[in-house]
mmCIF file of C-alpha atoms in Angstrom:
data_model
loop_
_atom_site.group_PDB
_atom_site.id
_atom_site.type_symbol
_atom_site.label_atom_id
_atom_site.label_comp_id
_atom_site.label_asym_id
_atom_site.label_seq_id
_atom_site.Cartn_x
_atom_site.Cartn_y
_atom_site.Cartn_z
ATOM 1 C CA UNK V 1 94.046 95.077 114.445
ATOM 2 C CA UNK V 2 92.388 91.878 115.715
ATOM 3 C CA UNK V 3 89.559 92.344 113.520
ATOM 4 C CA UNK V 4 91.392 92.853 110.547
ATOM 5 C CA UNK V 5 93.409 89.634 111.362
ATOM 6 C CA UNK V 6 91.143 87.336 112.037
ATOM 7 C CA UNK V 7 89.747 88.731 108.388
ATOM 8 C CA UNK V 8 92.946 87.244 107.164
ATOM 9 C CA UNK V 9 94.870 90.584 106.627
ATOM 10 C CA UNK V 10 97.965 90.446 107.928
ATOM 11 C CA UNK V 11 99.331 94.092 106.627
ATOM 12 C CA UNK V 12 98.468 97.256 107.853
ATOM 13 C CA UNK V 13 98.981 101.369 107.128
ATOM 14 C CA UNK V 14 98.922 103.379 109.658
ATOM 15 C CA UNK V 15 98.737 107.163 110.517
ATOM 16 C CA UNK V 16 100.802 109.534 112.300
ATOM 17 C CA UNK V 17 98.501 112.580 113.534
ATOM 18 C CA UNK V 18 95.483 112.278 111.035
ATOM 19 C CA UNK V 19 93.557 109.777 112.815
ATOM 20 C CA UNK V 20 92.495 109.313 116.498
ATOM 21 C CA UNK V 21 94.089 106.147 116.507
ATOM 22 C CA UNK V 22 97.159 107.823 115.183
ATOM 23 C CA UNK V 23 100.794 106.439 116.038
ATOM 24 C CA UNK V 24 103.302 109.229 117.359
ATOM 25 C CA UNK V 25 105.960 109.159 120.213
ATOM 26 C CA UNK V 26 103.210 109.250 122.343
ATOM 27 C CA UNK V 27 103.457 105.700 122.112
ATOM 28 C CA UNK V 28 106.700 103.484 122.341
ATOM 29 C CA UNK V 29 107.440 102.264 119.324
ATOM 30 C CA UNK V 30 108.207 98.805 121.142
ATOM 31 C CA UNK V 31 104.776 98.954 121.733
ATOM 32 C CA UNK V 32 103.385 99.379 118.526
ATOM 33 C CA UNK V 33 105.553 96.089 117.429
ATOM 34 C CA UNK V 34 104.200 93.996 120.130
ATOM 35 C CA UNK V 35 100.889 94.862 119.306
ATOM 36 C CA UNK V 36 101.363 94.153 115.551
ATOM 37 C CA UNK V 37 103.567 90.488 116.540
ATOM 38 C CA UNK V 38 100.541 89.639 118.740
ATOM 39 C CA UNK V 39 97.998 89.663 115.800
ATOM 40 C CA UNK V 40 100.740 87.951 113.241
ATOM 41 C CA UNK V 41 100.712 91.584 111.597
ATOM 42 C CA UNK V 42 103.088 93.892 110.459
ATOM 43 C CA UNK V 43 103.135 97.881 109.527
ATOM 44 C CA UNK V 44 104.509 98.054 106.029
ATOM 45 C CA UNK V 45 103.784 102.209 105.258
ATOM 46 C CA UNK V 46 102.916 104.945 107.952
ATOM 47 C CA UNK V 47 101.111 108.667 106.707
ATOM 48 C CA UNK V 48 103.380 111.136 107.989
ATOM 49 C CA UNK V 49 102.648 114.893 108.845
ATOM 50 C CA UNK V 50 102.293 117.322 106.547
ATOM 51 C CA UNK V 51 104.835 120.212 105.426
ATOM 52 C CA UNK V 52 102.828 122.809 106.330
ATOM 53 C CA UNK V 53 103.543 127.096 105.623
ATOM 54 C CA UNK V 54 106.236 126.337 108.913
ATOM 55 C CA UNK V 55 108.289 124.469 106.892
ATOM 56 C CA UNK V 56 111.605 124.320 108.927
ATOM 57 C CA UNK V 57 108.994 123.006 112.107
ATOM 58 C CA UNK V 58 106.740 120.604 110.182
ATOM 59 C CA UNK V 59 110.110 119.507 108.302
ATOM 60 C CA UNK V 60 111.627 118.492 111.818
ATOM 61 C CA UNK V 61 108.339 116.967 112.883
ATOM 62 C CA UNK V 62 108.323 114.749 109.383
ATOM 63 C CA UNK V 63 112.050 113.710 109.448
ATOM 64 C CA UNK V 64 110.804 112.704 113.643
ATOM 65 C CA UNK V 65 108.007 110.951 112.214
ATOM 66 C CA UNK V 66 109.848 108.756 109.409
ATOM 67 C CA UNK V 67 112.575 107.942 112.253
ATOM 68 C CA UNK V 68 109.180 106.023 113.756
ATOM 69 C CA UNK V 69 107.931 104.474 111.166
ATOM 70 C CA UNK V 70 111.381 102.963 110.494
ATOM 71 C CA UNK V 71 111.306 101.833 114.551
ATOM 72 C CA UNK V 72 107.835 99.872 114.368
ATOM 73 C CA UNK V 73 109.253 98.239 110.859
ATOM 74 C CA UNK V 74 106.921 100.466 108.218
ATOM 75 C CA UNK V 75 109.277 100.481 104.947
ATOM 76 C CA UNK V 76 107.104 103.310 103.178
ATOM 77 C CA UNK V 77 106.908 106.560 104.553
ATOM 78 C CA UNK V 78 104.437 108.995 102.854
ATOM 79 C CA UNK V 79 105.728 112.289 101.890
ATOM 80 C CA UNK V 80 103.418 114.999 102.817
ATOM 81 C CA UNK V 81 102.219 119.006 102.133
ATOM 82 C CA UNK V 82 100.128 121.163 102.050
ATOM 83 C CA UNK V 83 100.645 123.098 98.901
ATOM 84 C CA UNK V 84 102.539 122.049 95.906
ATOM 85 C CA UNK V 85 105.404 124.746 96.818
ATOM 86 C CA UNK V 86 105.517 123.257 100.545
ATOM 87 C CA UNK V 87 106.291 120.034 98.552
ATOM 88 C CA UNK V 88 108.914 121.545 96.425
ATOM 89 C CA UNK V 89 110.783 123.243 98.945
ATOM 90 C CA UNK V 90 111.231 120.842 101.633
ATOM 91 C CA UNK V 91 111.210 117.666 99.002
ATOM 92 C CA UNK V 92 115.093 117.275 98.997
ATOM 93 C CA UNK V 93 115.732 118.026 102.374
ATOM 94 C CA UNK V 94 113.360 115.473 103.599
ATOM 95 C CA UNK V 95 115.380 112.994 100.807
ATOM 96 C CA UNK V 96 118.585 114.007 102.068
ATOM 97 C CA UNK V 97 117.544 113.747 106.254
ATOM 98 C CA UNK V 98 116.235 110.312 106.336
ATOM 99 C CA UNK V 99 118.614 108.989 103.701
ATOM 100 C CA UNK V 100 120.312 106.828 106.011
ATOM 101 C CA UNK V 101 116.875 105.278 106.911
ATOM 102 C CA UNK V 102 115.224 102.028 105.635
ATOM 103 C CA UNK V 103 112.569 103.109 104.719
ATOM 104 C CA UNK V 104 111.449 104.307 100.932
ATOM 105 C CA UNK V 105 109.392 107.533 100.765
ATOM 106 C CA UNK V 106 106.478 108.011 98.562
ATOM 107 C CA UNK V 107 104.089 110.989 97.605
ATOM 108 C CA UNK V 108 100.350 110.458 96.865
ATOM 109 C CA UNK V 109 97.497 112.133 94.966
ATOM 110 C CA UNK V 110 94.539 112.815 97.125
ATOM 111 C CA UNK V 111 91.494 114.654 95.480
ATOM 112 C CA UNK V 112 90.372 118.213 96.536
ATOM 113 C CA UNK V 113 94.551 118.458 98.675
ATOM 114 C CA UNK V 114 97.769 119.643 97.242
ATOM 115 C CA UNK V 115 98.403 116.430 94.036
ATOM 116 C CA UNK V 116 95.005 115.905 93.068
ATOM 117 C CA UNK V 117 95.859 115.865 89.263
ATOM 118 C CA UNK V 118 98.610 114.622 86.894
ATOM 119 C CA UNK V 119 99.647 117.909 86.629
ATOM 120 C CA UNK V 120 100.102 118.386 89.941
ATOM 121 C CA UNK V 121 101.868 115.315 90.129
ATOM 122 C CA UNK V 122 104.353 116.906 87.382
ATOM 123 C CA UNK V 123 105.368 119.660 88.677
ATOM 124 C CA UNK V 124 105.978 118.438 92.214
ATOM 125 C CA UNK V 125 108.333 115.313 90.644
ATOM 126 C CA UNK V 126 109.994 117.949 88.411
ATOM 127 C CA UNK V 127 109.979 120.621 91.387
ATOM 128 C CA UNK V 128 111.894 118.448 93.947
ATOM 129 C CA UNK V 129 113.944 115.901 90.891
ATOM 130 C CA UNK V 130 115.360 113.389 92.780
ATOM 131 C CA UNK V 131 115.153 109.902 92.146
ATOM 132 C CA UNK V 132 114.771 108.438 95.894
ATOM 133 C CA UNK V 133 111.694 110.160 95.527
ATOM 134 C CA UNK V 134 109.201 107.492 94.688
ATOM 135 C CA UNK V 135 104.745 107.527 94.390
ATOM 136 C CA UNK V 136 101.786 105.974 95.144
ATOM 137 C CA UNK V 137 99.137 104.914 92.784
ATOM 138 C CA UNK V 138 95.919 106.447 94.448
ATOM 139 C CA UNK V 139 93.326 104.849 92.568
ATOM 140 C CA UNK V 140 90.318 105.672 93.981
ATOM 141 C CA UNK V 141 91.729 109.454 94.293
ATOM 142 C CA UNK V 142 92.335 109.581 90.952
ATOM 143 C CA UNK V 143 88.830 108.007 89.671
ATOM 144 C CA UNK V 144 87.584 110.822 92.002
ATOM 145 C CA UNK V 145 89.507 113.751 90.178
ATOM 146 C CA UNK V 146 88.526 111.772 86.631
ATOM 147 C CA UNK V 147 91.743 110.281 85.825
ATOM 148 C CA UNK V 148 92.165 106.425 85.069
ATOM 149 C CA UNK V 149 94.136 104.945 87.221
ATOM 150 C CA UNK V 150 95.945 103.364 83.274
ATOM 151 C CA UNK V 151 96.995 107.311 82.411
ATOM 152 C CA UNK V 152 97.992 107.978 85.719
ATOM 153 C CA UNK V 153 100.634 104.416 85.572
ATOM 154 C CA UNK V 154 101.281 105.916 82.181
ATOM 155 C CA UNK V 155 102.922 109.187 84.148
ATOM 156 C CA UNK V 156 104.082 107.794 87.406
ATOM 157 C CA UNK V 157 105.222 104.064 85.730
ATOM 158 C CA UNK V 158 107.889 102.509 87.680
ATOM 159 C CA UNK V 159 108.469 105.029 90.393
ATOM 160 C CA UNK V 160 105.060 103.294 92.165
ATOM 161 C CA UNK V 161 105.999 101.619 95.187
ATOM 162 C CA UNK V 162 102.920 101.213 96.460
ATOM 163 C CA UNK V 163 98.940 101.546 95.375
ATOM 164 C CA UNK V 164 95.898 102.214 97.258
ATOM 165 C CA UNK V 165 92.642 100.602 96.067
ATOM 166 C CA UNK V 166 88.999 101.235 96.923
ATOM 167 C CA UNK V 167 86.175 100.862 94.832
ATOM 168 C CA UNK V 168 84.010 104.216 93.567
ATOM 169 C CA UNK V 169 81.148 105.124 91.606
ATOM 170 C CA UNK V 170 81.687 108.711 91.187
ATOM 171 C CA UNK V 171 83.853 110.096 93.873
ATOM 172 C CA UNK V 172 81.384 108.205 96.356
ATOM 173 C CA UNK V 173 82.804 105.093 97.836
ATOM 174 C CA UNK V 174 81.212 101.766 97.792
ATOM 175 C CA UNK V 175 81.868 97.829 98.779
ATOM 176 C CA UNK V 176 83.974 96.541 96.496
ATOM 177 C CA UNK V 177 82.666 94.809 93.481
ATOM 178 C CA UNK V 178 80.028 97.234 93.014
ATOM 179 C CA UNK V 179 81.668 100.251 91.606
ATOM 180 C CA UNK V 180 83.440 101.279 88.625
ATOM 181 C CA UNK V 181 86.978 100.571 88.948
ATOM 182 C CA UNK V 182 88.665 98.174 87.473
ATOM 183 C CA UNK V 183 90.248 95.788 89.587
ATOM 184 C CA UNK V 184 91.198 92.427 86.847
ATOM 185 C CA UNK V 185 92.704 95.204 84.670
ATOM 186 C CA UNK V 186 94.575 97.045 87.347
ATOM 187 C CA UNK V 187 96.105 93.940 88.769
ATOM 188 C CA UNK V 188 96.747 92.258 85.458
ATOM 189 C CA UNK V 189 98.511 95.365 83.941
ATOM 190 C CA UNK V 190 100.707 95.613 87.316
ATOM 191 C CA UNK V 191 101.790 92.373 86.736
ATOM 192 C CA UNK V 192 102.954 92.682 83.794
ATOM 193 C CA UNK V 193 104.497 95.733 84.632
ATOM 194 C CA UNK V 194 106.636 93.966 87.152
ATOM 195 C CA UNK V 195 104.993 95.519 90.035
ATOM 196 C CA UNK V 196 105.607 93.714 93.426
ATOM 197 C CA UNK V 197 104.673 95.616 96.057
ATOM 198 C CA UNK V 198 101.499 95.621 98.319
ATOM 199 C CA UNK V 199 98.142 96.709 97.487
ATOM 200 C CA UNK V 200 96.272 99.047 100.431
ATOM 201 C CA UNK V 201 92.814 97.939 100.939
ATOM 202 C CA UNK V 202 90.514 101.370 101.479
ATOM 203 C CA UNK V 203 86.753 100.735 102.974
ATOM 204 C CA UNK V 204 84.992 103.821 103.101
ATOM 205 C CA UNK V 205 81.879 102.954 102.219
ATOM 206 C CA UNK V 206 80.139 102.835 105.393
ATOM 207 C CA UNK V 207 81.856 105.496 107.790
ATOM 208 C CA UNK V 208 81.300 105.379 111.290
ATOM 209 C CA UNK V 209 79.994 101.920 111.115
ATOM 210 C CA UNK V 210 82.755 99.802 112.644
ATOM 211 C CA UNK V 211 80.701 96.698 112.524
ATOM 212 C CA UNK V 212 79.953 96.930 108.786
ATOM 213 C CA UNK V 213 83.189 98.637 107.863
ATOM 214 C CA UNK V 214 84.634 95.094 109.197
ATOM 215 C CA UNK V 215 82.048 93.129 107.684
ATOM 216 C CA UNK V 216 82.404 95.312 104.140
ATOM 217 C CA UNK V 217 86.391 94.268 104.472
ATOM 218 C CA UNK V 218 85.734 91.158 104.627
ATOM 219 C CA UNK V 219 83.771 90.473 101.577
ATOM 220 C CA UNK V 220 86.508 93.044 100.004
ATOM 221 C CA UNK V 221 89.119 89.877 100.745
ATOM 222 C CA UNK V 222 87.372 87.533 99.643
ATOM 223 C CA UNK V 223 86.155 89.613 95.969
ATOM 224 C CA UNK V 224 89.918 90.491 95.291
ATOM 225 C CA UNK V 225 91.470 86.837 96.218
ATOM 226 C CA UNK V 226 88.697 85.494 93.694
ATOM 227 C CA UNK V 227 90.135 88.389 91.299
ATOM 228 C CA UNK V 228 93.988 87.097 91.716
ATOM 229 C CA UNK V 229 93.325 83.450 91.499
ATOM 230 C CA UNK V 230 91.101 84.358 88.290
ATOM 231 C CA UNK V 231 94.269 85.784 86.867
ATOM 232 C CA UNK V 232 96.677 83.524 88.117
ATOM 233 C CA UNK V 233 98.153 85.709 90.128
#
């Protein structure tokens, strides 16, 4: 978290389980925030577990989950399963357990998992139909299933409260500037959308390098604050 602040970031997702560096009641939430206040940083969304085929156990490990997020200040929570029925059933009874808490839940597409298409996306907004139910733009997800991120804004409109960016050619990830997404036209048409919220910078393109990953976010910073300045924005 250092790194990434002295990069200039000074917002960060984080992960529940999925990572080794993942955030759990393993750890005291106090903890987390110190570590965050000590870097000028703050956690704005947290990955939470998936529902899994358990659903009443996964469900209690979620709702746990969310509770933390909320404790190290995360306002997004992201809405997890493993199968587009998992999602269904459980979708309202997550809504309705952390309903008291401040933070907003979200679900994602992720390419080759349970939403990797519009249609997926669809039937699991249909499936669960409640409104405190809000997404996530996945760009680079999307570009890797073959859906522009535009038609995918078309479907999910002003339910996104929050995107993920990365830049692709193919589904293969590389720095950003390089690729084949978009990034003046994404950020213009969010604008004038009325979009607010943060944007997630992804680096992927060199894993297991930790020295370039840091360096590639860097130069990602400085590309996309040459972008919004371009555009006024």
């Amino acid at each position: 978290m250092r790194r990434y602040a002295e990069l200039g970031f000074r917002k960060f997702e984080t992960f529940n389980l999925w990572t080794p560096k993942g955030m759990g009641r393993h750890i005291a939430p106090a903890h987390c925030r110190a570590i965050a206040q000590r870097n000028e940083m703050q956690f704005i969304s947290m990955h939470l577990p998936p529902i899994n085929d358990d659903r009443a156990r996964s469900l209690e490990v979620a709702i746990e989950a969310a509770r933390f997020a909320q404790e190290i200040g995360a306002k997004i929570v992201l809405f997890k399963a493993t199968s587009l029925e998992n999602y269904i059933a459980t979708g309202r009874q997550f809504l309705d357990a952390i309903d008291g808490l401040n933070v907003t839940p979200v679900v994602q597409n992720h390419y080759g998992q349970a939403i990797s298409t519009l249609d997926h996306f669809r039937k699991v907004l249909k499936g669960i139909d409640d409104s405190r139910l809000r997404t996530l733009l996945e760009v680079g997800h999307f570009h890797s299933a073959g859906v522009a991120w535009r038609e995918a804004f078309d479907l999910l409109g002003p339910s996104v409260a929050l995107v993920h960016i990365k830049d692709q050619i193919g589904r293969t990830p590389v720095p950003f500037g390089t690729g084949e997404i978009d990034f003046s036209g994404l950020f213009q048409h969010m604008a004038n959308a009325g979009y607010d919220g943060d944007y997630v910078v992804e680096m992927e393109a060199a894993p297991r390098q930790t020295a370039r990953t840091i360096e590639l976010l860097g130069q990602a910073r400085s590309y996309l604050e040459g972008l919004c300045n371009e555009l006024n924005l």
